[in-house]
Amino acid sequence: MSKKAILIVLDSVGIGALPDAAAYGDAGADTLGHIINTCHPALPNLMAMGLGNIDGASFPGAAASPSAGYGRLREVSAGKDTTTGHWEIAGVQLSRAFPTFPNGFPQEFLARFEQAVGRGTIGNKPASGTAILDELGEEHLKTGKLIVYTSADSVFQIAANEAIVPLEELYRDCEIAREMLKGELEVGRVIARPFVGEHAGAFKRTAGRRDYSAMPPTTMCDVLEAAGKTVYGVGKIEDIFGHRGITRSNHAAGNPACMEATFAAMREDFDGLLFVNLVDFDMVYGHRRDPQGYAGALEAFDRQLPQIQALMGEEDMLILTADHGCDPCHTGTDHTREHTPLLVWGRQLRGGVNLGTRSTYADISATILDYFGLENNLKGTSFLRALR
């Protein structure tokens, strides 16, 4: 009989600063705590599963009898970015963080990049993705030069207006950059940031975003694929893993489209992992410091939880977690170094089990491999036995 592990990453939904958060400038960060205590979203289904019961949770709502196993995870890997978080969830721990470029990328690299793509560049500094469009979008329209920028994360981002640079050309330019950014320049992701609009204040990023990740070492996705299992990515999952170990994909953009893709995938008959990333928490609300919008997105997901559970088979397992924090009430606009929540539910799994504070995100990978009866040669320790 086929069975599914449904792993949903609520991108950036952290649940309190990690012990080493101060080294990242993130002491006191608490994405969920600050949003719930400030905006008071209605999250009855998440709370019933045990969200408020998690060790260290700074908000009210603990359930008397949680329906799920609950806990929190610590990140071992250096960094606080999307790639690092997802890779650790999938069984990989990085001892060295991907490089960041607070002063922009070396001019020697940019000169080679410009020659390779046949266009000049402007920007080359850390910036908010929306602010830099207002700052440099009109110059881009006049000159055709690509807007390149970074952030506190390990990213090389290329923004271009779709009327000036067709999507396929932008994607080609990102592929060129990905090949060139090696060694000390190997960023976690190159990101295509297409936009539309004719003047500052009217520029708007489109759904054509595409991420080009560094190539990961062996992950649980590879192990599952080698065992003949389906690995079905929804959202930017395929990009984060360089398309490796992903057997099927729906590159939906935004939480509503990703949830519809998730429901559609759950209705299909396959044996394996459904791996979902819900990016809007991070991209639309966290980075833009919008706690009220973030709270609304959490409420929207909470309302959809019963539908997820209703679509699950008798043996299916649901895991909810995150990849890092992005506290909109903290200083700055970047990711925050936080614990991530862990909620695990299934019709044949015990609820009310406190899974405690797990020593690595990779415990999720270990549990999923255990669930499919596969040997774990990656990092992490399975918590499946505690739920049976």
mmCIF file of C-alpha atoms in Angstrom:
data_model
loop_
_atom_site.group_PDB
_atom_site.id
_atom_site.type_symbol
_atom_site.label_atom_id
_atom_site.label_comp_id
_atom_site.label_asym_id
_atom_site.label_seq_id
_atom_site.Cartn_x
_atom_site.Cartn_y
_atom_site.Cartn_z
ATOM 1 C CA MET A 1 0.000 0.000 0.000
ATOM 2 C CA SER A 2 1.338 3.433 -0.906
ATOM 3 C CA LYS A 3 1.858 5.994 1.825
ATOM 4 C CA LYS A 4 2.965 9.599 1.930
ATOM 5 C CA ALA A 5 5.105 11.723 4.202
ATOM 6 C CA ILE A 6 3.884 15.307 3.819
ATOM 7 C CA LEU A 7 6.590 17.760 4.878
ATOM 8 C CA ILE A 8 5.479 21.409 4.849
ATOM 9 C CA VAL A 9 8.082 24.092 5.503
ATOM 10 C CA LEU A 10 6.467 27.289 6.735
ATOM 11 C CA ASP A 11 9.273 29.449 5.401
ATOM 12 C CA SER A 12 10.734 31.629 8.197
ATOM 13 C CA VAL A 13 8.206 30.702 10.925
ATOM 14 C CA GLY A 14 10.770 30.580 13.749
ATOM 15 C CA ILE A 15 9.865 30.057 17.385
ATOM 16 C CA GLY A 16 12.549 31.840 19.390
ATOM 17 C CA ALA A 17 16.231 32.688 19.249
ATOM 18 C CA LEU A 18 18.831 29.924 19.185
ATOM 19 C CA PRO A 19 21.531 29.917 21.899
ATOM 20 C CA ASP A 20 24.040 31.374 19.419
ATOM 21 C CA ALA A 21 21.646 33.986 17.988
ATOM 22 C CA ALA A 22 23.646 36.901 19.409
ATOM 23 C CA ALA A 23 26.581 35.973 17.164
ATOM 24 C CA TYR A 24 24.267 36.623 14.216
ATOM 25 C CA GLY A 25 22.847 39.850 15.627
ATOM 26 C CA ASP A 26 19.584 38.092 16.460
ATOM 27 C CA ALA A 27 19.398 38.053 20.260
ATOM 28 C CA GLY A 28 15.744 38.306 21.256
ATOM 29 C CA ALA A 29 14.344 37.295 17.867
ATOM 30 C CA ASP A 30 11.074 35.339 18.119
ATOM 31 C CA THR A 31 9.037 35.316 14.920
ATOM 32 C CA LEU A 32 5.988 33.409 16.172
ATOM 33 C CA GLY A 33 6.074 34.883 19.664
ATOM 34 C CA HIS A 34 6.193 38.476 18.531
ATOM 35 C CA ILE A 35 3.509 38.011 15.871
ATOM 36 C CA ILE A 36 1.101 36.086 18.105
ATOM 37 C CA ASN A 37 1.580 38.349 21.123
ATOM 38 C CA THR A 38 1.306 41.521 19.008
ATOM 39 C CA CYS A 39 -1.357 40.655 16.432
ATOM 40 C CA HIS A 40 -3.279 37.867 18.214
ATOM 41 C CA PRO A 41 -4.101 35.752 15.136
ATOM 42 C CA ALA A 42 -6.717 33.014 15.490
ATOM 43 C CA LEU A 43 -4.838 29.712 15.084
ATOM 44 C CA PRO A 44 -7.189 27.112 16.591
ATOM 45 C CA ASN A 45 -5.972 24.169 14.515
ATOM 46 C CA LEU A 46 -2.254 24.778 15.020
ATOM 47 C CA MET A 47 -2.861 25.288 18.738
ATOM 48 C CA ALA A 48 -4.904 22.083 18.923
ATOM 49 C CA MET A 49 -1.963 20.220 17.394
ATOM 50 C CA GLY A 50 0.330 21.570 20.126
ATOM 51 C CA LEU A 51 1.961 24.747 18.786
ATOM 52 C CA GLY A 52 1.502 26.513 22.126
ATOM 53 C CA ASN A 53 2.824 23.472 24.038
ATOM 54 C CA ILE A 54 6.289 23.607 22.439
ATOM 55 C CA ASP A 55 9.100 24.083 24.950
ATOM 56 C CA GLY A 56 10.016 27.763 25.202
ATOM 57 C CA ALA A 57 6.922 29.016 23.366
ATOM 58 C CA SER A 58 6.437 32.629 24.476
ATOM 59 C CA PHE A 59 2.751 32.856 23.601
ATOM 60 C CA PRO A 60 -0.477 31.501 25.143
ATOM 61 C CA GLY A 61 -2.554 28.701 23.688
ATOM 62 C CA ALA A 62 -1.236 25.429 25.121
ATOM 63 C CA ALA A 63 -3.698 22.610 24.437
ATOM 64 C CA ALA A 64 -4.857 20.312 27.233
ATOM 65 C CA SER A 65 -4.568 17.288 24.926
ATOM 66 C CA PRO A 66 -2.501 18.108 21.820
ATOM 67 C CA SER A 67 -3.466 16.060 18.776
ATOM 68 C CA ALA A 68 0.089 15.934 17.413
ATOM 69 C CA GLY A 69 3.613 15.285 18.536
ATOM 70 C CA TYR A 70 5.239 18.657 19.221
ATOM 71 C CA GLY A 71 8.715 20.061 19.767
ATOM 72 C CA ARG A 72 11.294 22.439 18.395
ATOM 73 C CA LEU A 73 14.507 22.040 16.416
ATOM 74 C CA ARG A 74 17.934 23.635 16.662
ATOM 75 C CA GLU A 75 20.027 24.390 13.615
ATOM 76 C CA VAL A 76 23.544 22.944 13.748
ATOM 77 C CA SER A 77 24.738 24.348 10.432
ATOM 78 C CA ALA A 78 26.399 27.738 10.259
ATOM 79 C CA GLY A 79 24.077 30.316 8.714
ATOM 80 C CA LYS A 80 20.408 31.253 8.712
ATOM 81 C CA ASP A 81 19.425 31.086 5.070
ATOM 82 C CA THR A 82 16.895 29.080 3.083
ATOM 83 C CA THR A 83 19.388 26.731 1.456
ATOM 84 C CA THR A 84 21.198 25.890 4.696
ATOM 85 C CA GLY A 85 17.933 25.305 6.567
ATOM 86 C CA HIS A 86 16.377 23.070 3.924
ATOM 87 C CA TRP A 87 19.561 21.082 3.420
ATOM 88 C CA GLU A 88 19.790 20.399 7.162
ATOM 89 C CA ILE A 89 16.132 19.337 7.213
ATOM 90 C CA ALA A 90 17.158 16.899 4.460
ATOM 91 C CA GLY A 91 20.057 15.441 6.456
ATOM 92 C CA VAL A 92 23.034 17.700 5.640
ATOM 93 C CA GLN A 93 24.910 19.785 8.200
ATOM 94 C CA LEU A 94 27.223 22.538 6.953
ATOM 95 C CA SER A 95 30.259 23.395 9.081
ATOM 96 C CA ARG A 96 31.004 26.517 7.038
ATOM 97 C CA ALA A 97 28.418 29.120 6.183
ATOM 98 C CA PHE A 98 27.910 30.191 2.595
ATOM 99 C CA PRO A 99 29.776 33.479 2.001
ATOM 100 C CA THR A 100 28.023 36.825 2.267
ATOM 101 C CA PHE A 101 28.991 40.099 0.606
ATOM 102 C CA PRO A 102 28.082 43.090 2.806
ATOM 103 C CA ASN A 103 30.189 45.357 0.579
ATOM 104 C CA GLY A 104 29.002 43.903 -2.716
ATOM 105 C CA PHE A 105 30.713 41.447 -5.042
ATOM 106 C CA PRO A 106 34.305 41.899 -6.261
ATOM 107 C CA GLN A 107 34.618 44.180 -9.287
ATOM 108 C CA GLU A 108 36.766 41.597 -11.040
ATOM 109 C CA PHE A 109 33.913 39.098 -10.863
ATOM 110 C CA LEU A 110 31.350 41.646 -12.042
ATOM 111 C CA ALA A 111 33.515 42.578 -15.041
ATOM 112 C CA ARG A 112 33.710 38.918 -16.078
ATOM 113 C CA PHE A 113 29.987 38.469 -15.511
ATOM 114 C CA GLU A 114 29.115 41.524 -17.612
ATOM 115 C CA GLN A 115 31.280 40.264 -20.445
ATOM 116 C CA ALA A 116 29.683 36.821 -20.245
ATOM 117 C CA VAL A 117 26.072 38.065 -20.367
ATOM 118 C CA GLY A 118 26.607 41.032 -22.686
ATOM 119 C CA ARG A 119 25.066 43.619 -20.358
ATOM 120 C CA GLY A 120 26.359 46.026 -17.752
ATOM 121 C CA THR A 121 25.266 45.993 -14.118
ATOM 122 C CA ILE A 122 24.164 48.538 -11.533
ATOM 123 C CA GLY A 123 23.645 48.235 -7.793
ATOM 124 C CA ASN A 124 26.019 45.633 -6.347
ATOM 125 C CA LYS A 125 25.153 46.162 -2.696
ATOM 126 C CA PRO A 126 22.919 44.716 0.014
ATOM 127 C CA ALA A 127 19.394 46.000 -0.440
ATOM 128 C CA SER A 128 15.715 45.312 0.046
ATOM 129 C CA GLY A 129 14.305 43.788 -3.109
ATOM 130 C CA THR A 130 11.498 46.334 -3.377
ATOM 131 C CA ALA A 131 13.543 49.389 -2.354
ATOM 132 C CA ILE A 132 16.243 48.752 -4.935
ATOM 133 C CA LEU A 133 13.636 48.694 -7.705
ATOM 134 C CA ASP A 134 12.468 52.171 -6.736
ATOM 135 C CA GLU A 135 16.076 53.315 -6.504
ATOM 136 C CA LEU A 136 17.463 51.817 -9.714
ATOM 137 C CA GLY A 137 14.487 50.615 -11.760
ATOM 138 C CA GLU A 138 14.270 53.721 -13.949
ATOM 139 C CA GLU A 139 18.013 53.664 -14.651
ATOM 140 C CA HIS A 140 17.641 50.007 -15.628
ATOM 141 C CA LEU A 141 14.837 50.923 -18.055
ATOM 142 C CA LYS A 142 17.009 53.629 -19.659
ATOM 143 C CA THR A 143 20.275 51.684 -19.876
ATOM 144 C CA GLY A 144 19.275 48.018 -20.003
ATOM 145 C CA LYS A 145 21.839 47.288 -17.287
ATOM 146 C CA LEU A 146 20.989 44.459 -14.907
ATOM 147 C CA ILE A 147 20.269 45.342 -11.281
ATOM 148 C CA VAL A 148 22.450 43.090 -9.133
ATOM 149 C CA TYR A 149 22.273 43.064 -5.353
ATOM 150 C CA THR A 150 22.632 40.875 -2.280
ATOM 151 C CA SER A 151 21.397 40.832 1.320
ATOM 152 C CA ALA A 152 22.542 39.572 4.697
ATOM 153 C CA ASP A 153 21.976 36.115 3.200
ATOM 154 C CA SER A 154 24.320 34.356 0.806
ATOM 155 C CA VAL A 155 22.623 35.416 -2.429
ATOM 156 C CA PHE A 156 23.427 37.002 -5.793
ATOM 157 C CA GLN A 157 20.173 38.496 -7.044
ATOM 158 C CA ILE A 158 19.516 39.783 -10.551
ATOM 159 C CA ALA A 159 16.504 42.035 -11.117
ATOM 160 C CA ALA A 160 15.304 42.950 -14.590
ATOM 161 C CA ASN A 161 12.137 44.369 -16.097
ATOM 162 C CA GLU A 162 10.403 41.807 -18.281
ATOM 163 C CA ALA A 163 9.902 44.436 -20.997
ATOM 164 C CA ILE A 164 13.680 44.996 -21.185
ATOM 165 C CA VAL A 165 15.085 41.541 -20.445
ATOM 166 C CA PRO A 166 12.901 38.578 -21.469
ATOM 167 C CA LEU A 167 12.504 35.906 -18.807
ATOM 168 C CA GLU A 168 14.521 33.323 -20.715
ATOM 169 C CA GLU A 169 17.435 35.747 -20.996
ATOM 170 C CA LEU A 170 17.240 36.549 -17.271
ATOM 171 C CA TYR A 171 17.238 32.842 -16.443
ATOM 172 C CA ARG A 172 20.207 32.286 -18.760
ATOM 173 C CA ASP A 173 22.083 35.119 -17.037
ATOM 174 C CA CYS A 174 21.393 33.510 -13.653
ATOM 175 C CA GLU A 175 22.663 30.156 -14.929
ATOM 176 C CA ILE A 176 25.852 31.879 -16.099
ATOM 177 C CA ALA A 177 26.286 33.532 -12.698
ATOM 178 C CA ARG A 178 25.684 30.198 -10.950
ATOM 179 C CA GLU A 179 28.486 28.593 -12.964
ATOM 180 C CA MET A 180 30.852 31.502 -12.277
ATOM 181 C CA LEU A 181 30.257 31.780 -8.525
ATOM 182 C CA LYS A 182 32.630 29.074 -7.315
ATOM 183 C CA GLY A 183 35.131 28.655 -4.494
ATOM 184 C CA GLU A 184 35.142 31.666 -2.165
ATOM 185 C CA LEU A 185 32.340 33.196 -4.222
ATOM 186 C CA GLU A 186 29.996 30.198 -4.012
ATOM 187 C CA VAL A 187 26.812 31.770 -2.684
ATOM 188 C CA GLY A 188 23.941 29.625 -1.504
ATOM 189 C CA ARG A 189 21.600 30.902 -4.207
ATOM 190 C CA VAL A 190 21.478 32.961 -7.384
ATOM 191 C CA ILE A 191 17.982 34.418 -7.672
ATOM 192 C CA ALA A 192 16.177 35.740 -10.754
ATOM 193 C CA ARG A 193 13.972 38.687 -9.755
ATOM 194 C CA PRO A 194 11.827 39.741 -12.734
ATOM 195 C CA PHE A 195 9.576 42.770 -12.361
ATOM 196 C CA VAL A 196 7.167 44.926 -14.327
ATOM 197 C CA GLY A 197 6.195 48.599 -14.273
ATOM 198 C CA GLU A 198 7.268 51.813 -15.938
ATOM 199 C CA HIS A 199 8.385 54.088 -13.114
ATOM 200 C CA ALA A 200 9.424 54.202 -9.455
ATOM 201 C CA GLY A 201 6.487 53.508 -7.179
ATOM 202 C CA ALA A 202 4.819 51.324 -9.805
ATOM 203 C CA PHE A 203 7.437 48.578 -10.080
ATOM 204 C CA LYS A 204 6.174 45.165 -9.002
ATOM 205 C CA ARG A 205 7.995 41.853 -8.798
ATOM 206 C CA THR A 206 6.331 39.020 -10.691
ATOM 207 C CA ALA A 207 5.827 35.318 -10.034
ATOM 208 C CA GLY A 208 8.676 34.496 -12.438
ATOM 209 C CA ARG A 209 11.224 34.321 -9.635
ATOM 210 C CA ARG A 210 13.601 31.397 -9.942
ATOM 211 C CA ASP A 211 16.307 30.211 -7.516
ATOM 212 C CA TYR A 212 19.554 28.556 -8.586
ATOM 213 C CA SER A 213 21.004 26.783 -5.580
ATOM 214 C CA ALA A 214 24.491 25.526 -4.959
ATOM 215 C CA MET A 215 24.525 21.783 -5.586
ATOM 216 C CA PRO A 216 23.929 19.859 -2.353
ATOM 217 C CA PRO A 217 25.715 16.725 -1.209
ATOM 218 C CA THR A 218 23.589 13.584 -0.800
ATOM 219 C CA THR A 219 20.261 14.347 0.908
ATOM 220 C CA MET A 220 17.215 12.340 1.927
ATOM 221 C CA CYS A 221 15.739 13.245 -1.476
ATOM 222 C CA ASP A 222 18.511 11.274 -3.202
ATOM 223 C CA VAL A 223 18.060 8.341 -0.817
ATOM 224 C CA LEU A 224 14.315 8.259 -1.411
ATOM 225 C CA GLU A 225 14.717 8.493 -5.172
ATOM 226 C CA ALA A 226 17.284 5.661 -5.171
ATOM 227 C CA ALA A 227 14.780 3.530 -3.245
ATOM 228 C CA GLY A 228 12.177 4.074 -5.954
ATOM 229 C CA LYS A 229 10.095 6.532 -3.956
ATOM 230 C CA THR A 230 8.429 9.618 -5.390
ATOM 231 C CA VAL A 231 9.884 12.917 -4.187
ATOM 232 C CA TYR A 232 7.296 15.545 -5.108
ATOM 233 C CA GLY A 233 8.442 19.142 -4.652
ATOM 234 C CA VAL A 234 5.996 22.029 -4.402
ATOM 235 C CA GLY A 235 7.114 25.650 -4.675
ATOM 236 C CA LYS A 236 10.837 26.387 -4.771
ATOM 237 C CA ILE A 237 11.889 22.975 -3.406
ATOM 238 C CA GLU A 238 13.326 21.836 -6.749
ATOM 239 C CA ASP A 239 15.451 25.001 -6.944
ATOM 240 C CA ILE A 240 16.779 24.658 -3.383
ATOM 241 C CA PHE A 241 18.056 21.158 -4.154
ATOM 242 C CA GLY A 242 19.366 21.942 -7.632
ATOM 243 C CA HIS A 243 16.650 19.645 -9.067
ATOM 244 C CA ARG A 244 18.553 16.667 -7.581
ATOM 245 C CA GLY A 245 16.546 13.889 -5.958
ATOM 246 C CA ILE A 246 13.271 15.556 -6.985
ATOM 247 C CA THR A 247 11.257 13.186 -9.189
ATOM 248 C CA ARG A 248 8.214 15.419 -9.686
ATOM 249 C CA SER A 249 7.625 19.112 -9.175
ATOM 250 C CA ASN A 250 5.017 21.851 -9.249
ATOM 251 C CA HIS A 251 6.814 25.189 -9.263
ATOM 252 C CA ALA A 252 3.813 27.071 -7.875
ATOM 253 C CA ALA A 253 4.504 30.614 -6.653
ATOM 254 C CA GLY A 254 3.066 32.004 -3.421
ATOM 255 C CA ASN A 255 1.186 30.370 -0.558
ATOM 256 C CA PRO A 256 -2.279 30.148 -2.196
ATOM 257 C CA ALA A 257 -0.940 28.484 -5.358
ATOM 258 C CA CYS A 258 1.360 26.203 -3.349
ATOM 259 C CA MET A 259 -1.509 25.066 -1.135
ATOM 260 C CA GLU A 260 -3.665 24.282 -4.167
ATOM 261 C CA ALA A 261 -0.730 22.328 -5.622
ATOM 262 C CA THR A 262 -0.389 20.504 -2.288
ATOM 263 C CA PHE A 263 -4.057 19.499 -2.255
ATOM 264 C CA ALA A 264 -3.805 18.305 -5.868
ATOM 265 C CA ALA A 265 -0.693 16.242 -5.089
ATOM 266 C CA MET A 266 -2.314 14.684 -2.030
ATOM 267 C CA ARG A 267 -5.178 13.456 -4.189
ATOM 268 C CA GLU A 268 -2.717 11.581 -6.414
ATOM 269 C CA ASP A 269 -1.670 8.008 -5.738
ATOM 270 C CA PHE A 270 2.065 7.800 -5.100
ATOM 271 C CA ASP A 271 4.415 6.341 -2.530
ATOM 272 C CA GLY A 272 6.921 8.823 -1.154
ATOM 273 C CA LEU A 273 7.557 12.355 0.067
ATOM 274 C CA LEU A 274 5.520 15.471 -0.652
ATOM 275 C CA PHE A 275 7.944 18.320 0.152
ATOM 276 C CA VAL A 276 6.321 21.764 0.252
ATOM 277 C CA ASN A 277 7.739 25.262 0.789
ATOM 278 C CA LEU A 278 5.348 28.108 1.635
ATOM 279 C CA VAL A 279 7.424 31.169 0.800
ATOM 280 C CA ASP A 280 5.050 34.070 1.474
ATOM 281 C CA PHE A 281 5.624 34.119 5.237
ATOM 282 C CA ASP A 282 9.238 35.020 4.513
ATOM 283 C CA MET A 283 9.216 36.850 1.187
ATOM 284 C CA VAL A 284 6.021 38.874 1.446
ATOM 285 C CA TYR A 285 5.704 39.539 5.177
ATOM 286 C CA GLY A 286 8.914 38.787 7.093
ATOM 287 C CA HIS A 287 11.401 40.681 4.929
ATOM 288 C CA ARG A 288 8.929 43.535 4.516
ATOM 289 C CA ARG A 289 8.420 43.841 8.284
ATOM 290 C CA ASP A 290 4.655 43.307 8.131
ATOM 291 C CA PRO A 291 3.586 41.452 11.288
ATOM 292 C CA GLN A 292 -0.119 41.986 10.588
ATOM 293 C CA GLY A 293 0.192 40.498 7.106
ATOM 294 C CA TYR A 294 2.270 37.652 8.550
ATOM 295 C CA ALA A 295 -0.457 36.974 11.103
ATOM 296 C CA GLY A 296 -3.053 36.881 8.328
ATOM 297 C CA ALA A 297 -0.978 34.359 6.373
ATOM 298 C CA LEU A 298 -0.724 32.156 9.475
ATOM 299 C CA GLU A 299 -4.508 32.327 9.896
ATOM 300 C CA ALA A 300 -4.992 31.359 6.242
ATOM 301 C CA PHE A 301 -2.750 28.318 6.646
ATOM 302 C CA ASP A 302 -4.471 27.362 9.904
ATOM 303 C CA ARG A 303 -7.834 27.348 8.135
ATOM 304 C CA GLN A 304 -6.449 24.920 5.541
ATOM 305 C CA LEU A 305 -5.029 22.434 8.048
ATOM 306 C CA PRO A 306 -8.271 20.420 8.388
ATOM 307 C CA GLN A 307 -8.356 19.967 4.605
ATOM 308 C CA ILE A 308 -4.780 18.679 4.655
ATOM 309 C CA GLN A 309 -5.662 16.203 7.394
ATOM 310 C CA ALA A 310 -8.863 15.105 5.633
ATOM 311 C CA LEU A 311 -6.873 14.235 2.498
ATOM 312 C CA MET A 312 -4.387 12.086 4.399
ATOM 313 C CA GLY A 313 -4.489 8.325 4.161
ATOM 314 C CA GLU A 314 -4.526 5.938 7.109
ATOM 315 C CA GLU A 315 -0.726 5.568 7.166
ATOM 316 C CA ASP A 316 0.260 9.064 6.020
ATOM 317 C CA MET A 317 2.422 11.340 8.191
ATOM 318 C CA LEU A 318 2.309 15.164 8.287
ATOM 319 C CA ILE A 319 5.310 17.176 9.491
ATOM 320 C CA LEU A 320 5.116 20.957 9.896
ATOM 321 C CA THR A 321 8.316 22.921 10.459
ATOM 322 C CA ALA A 322 10.341 25.932 9.257
ATOM 323 C CA ASP A 323 13.823 26.609 7.876
ATOM 324 C CA HIS A 324 14.854 29.705 9.912
ATOM 325 C CA GLY A 325 13.174 32.812 11.314
ATOM 326 C CA CYS A 326 12.394 36.205 9.802
ATOM 327 C CA ASP A 327 11.018 38.195 12.699
ATOM 328 C CA PRO A 328 9.222 41.287 11.334
ATOM 329 C CA CYS A 329 9.348 42.822 14.824
ATOM 330 C CA HIS A 330 13.131 42.422 15.097
ATOM 331 C CA THR A 331 15.691 44.892 13.806
ATOM 332 C CA GLY A 332 16.524 44.799 10.100
ATOM 333 C CA THR A 333 14.796 42.997 7.257
ATOM 334 C CA ASP A 334 16.759 39.759 7.090
ATOM 335 C CA HIS A 335 16.428 36.213 8.399
ATOM 336 C CA THR A 336 16.810 35.551 12.111
ATOM 337 C CA ARG A 337 18.673 32.682 13.774
ATOM 338 C CA GLU A 338 15.894 30.797 15.569
ATOM 339 C CA HIS A 339 14.559 27.461 16.694
ATOM 340 C CA THR A 340 11.920 26.077 14.359
ATOM 341 C CA PRO A 341 8.625 24.459 15.387
ATOM 342 C CA LEU A 342 7.953 20.760 14.930
ATOM 343 C CA LEU A 343 4.425 19.339 14.701
ATOM 344 C CA VAL A 344 3.874 15.719 13.601
ATOM 345 C CA TRP A 345 0.421 14.231 12.987
ATOM 346 C CA GLY A 346 -0.977 11.027 11.522
ATOM 347 C CA ARG A 347 -4.005 8.834 12.057
ATOM 348 C CA GLN A 348 -1.783 6.046 13.417
ATOM 349 C CA LEU A 349 0.585 8.326 15.348
ATOM 350 C CA ARG A 350 0.200 9.247 19.002
ATOM 351 C CA GLY A 351 -0.683 12.836 19.859
ATOM 352 C CA GLY A 352 0.360 14.653 22.992
ATOM 353 C CA VAL A 353 3.988 13.523 22.775
ATOM 354 C CA ASN A 354 6.529 16.189 23.718
ATOM 355 C CA LEU A 355 9.436 15.619 21.335
ATOM 356 C CA GLY A 356 11.457 18.222 23.222
ATOM 357 C CA THR A 357 14.228 20.326 21.753
ATOM 358 C CA ARG A 358 15.839 18.355 18.935
ATOM 359 C CA SER A 359 19.566 18.838 18.459
ATOM 360 C CA THR A 360 19.348 19.278 14.677
ATOM 361 C CA TYR A 361 16.859 19.959 11.899
ATOM 362 C CA ALA A 362 18.162 16.702 10.400
ATOM 363 C CA ASP A 363 16.030 14.693 12.825
ATOM 364 C CA ILE A 364 13.245 15.275 10.281
ATOM 365 C CA SER A 365 15.212 13.538 7.529
ATOM 366 C CA ALA A 366 16.084 10.663 9.853
ATOM 367 C CA THR A 367 12.405 10.256 10.780
ATOM 368 C CA ILE A 368 11.200 10.285 7.163
ATOM 369 C CA LEU A 369 13.757 7.657 6.148
ATOM 370 C CA ASP A 370 12.735 5.580 9.183
ATOM 371 C CA TYR A 371 9.079 5.961 8.189
ATOM 372 C CA PHE A 372 9.862 4.404 4.787
ATOM 373 C CA GLY A 373 12.035 1.673 6.332
ATOM 374 C CA LEU A 374 15.240 3.036 4.792
ATOM 375 C CA GLU A 375 18.684 3.141 6.349
ATOM 376 C CA ASN A 376 19.843 6.561 7.521
ATOM 377 C CA ASN A 377 23.451 7.257 6.547
ATOM 378 C CA LEU A 378 22.898 10.999 6.890
ATOM 379 C CA LYS A 379 22.740 13.173 10.007
ATOM 380 C CA GLY A 380 19.978 13.181 12.596
ATOM 381 C CA THR A 381 18.063 10.837 14.890
ATOM 382 C CA SER A 382 14.566 9.552 14.190
ATOM 383 C CA PHE A 383 11.755 10.426 16.606
ATOM 384 C CA LEU A 384 9.247 8.085 14.927
ATOM 385 C CA ARG A 385 9.339 5.440 17.671
ATOM 386 C CA ALA A 386 8.201 8.001 20.235
ATOM 387 C CA LEU A 387 5.013 8.556 18.229
ATOM 388 C CA ARG A 388 4.022 4.903 17.836
#
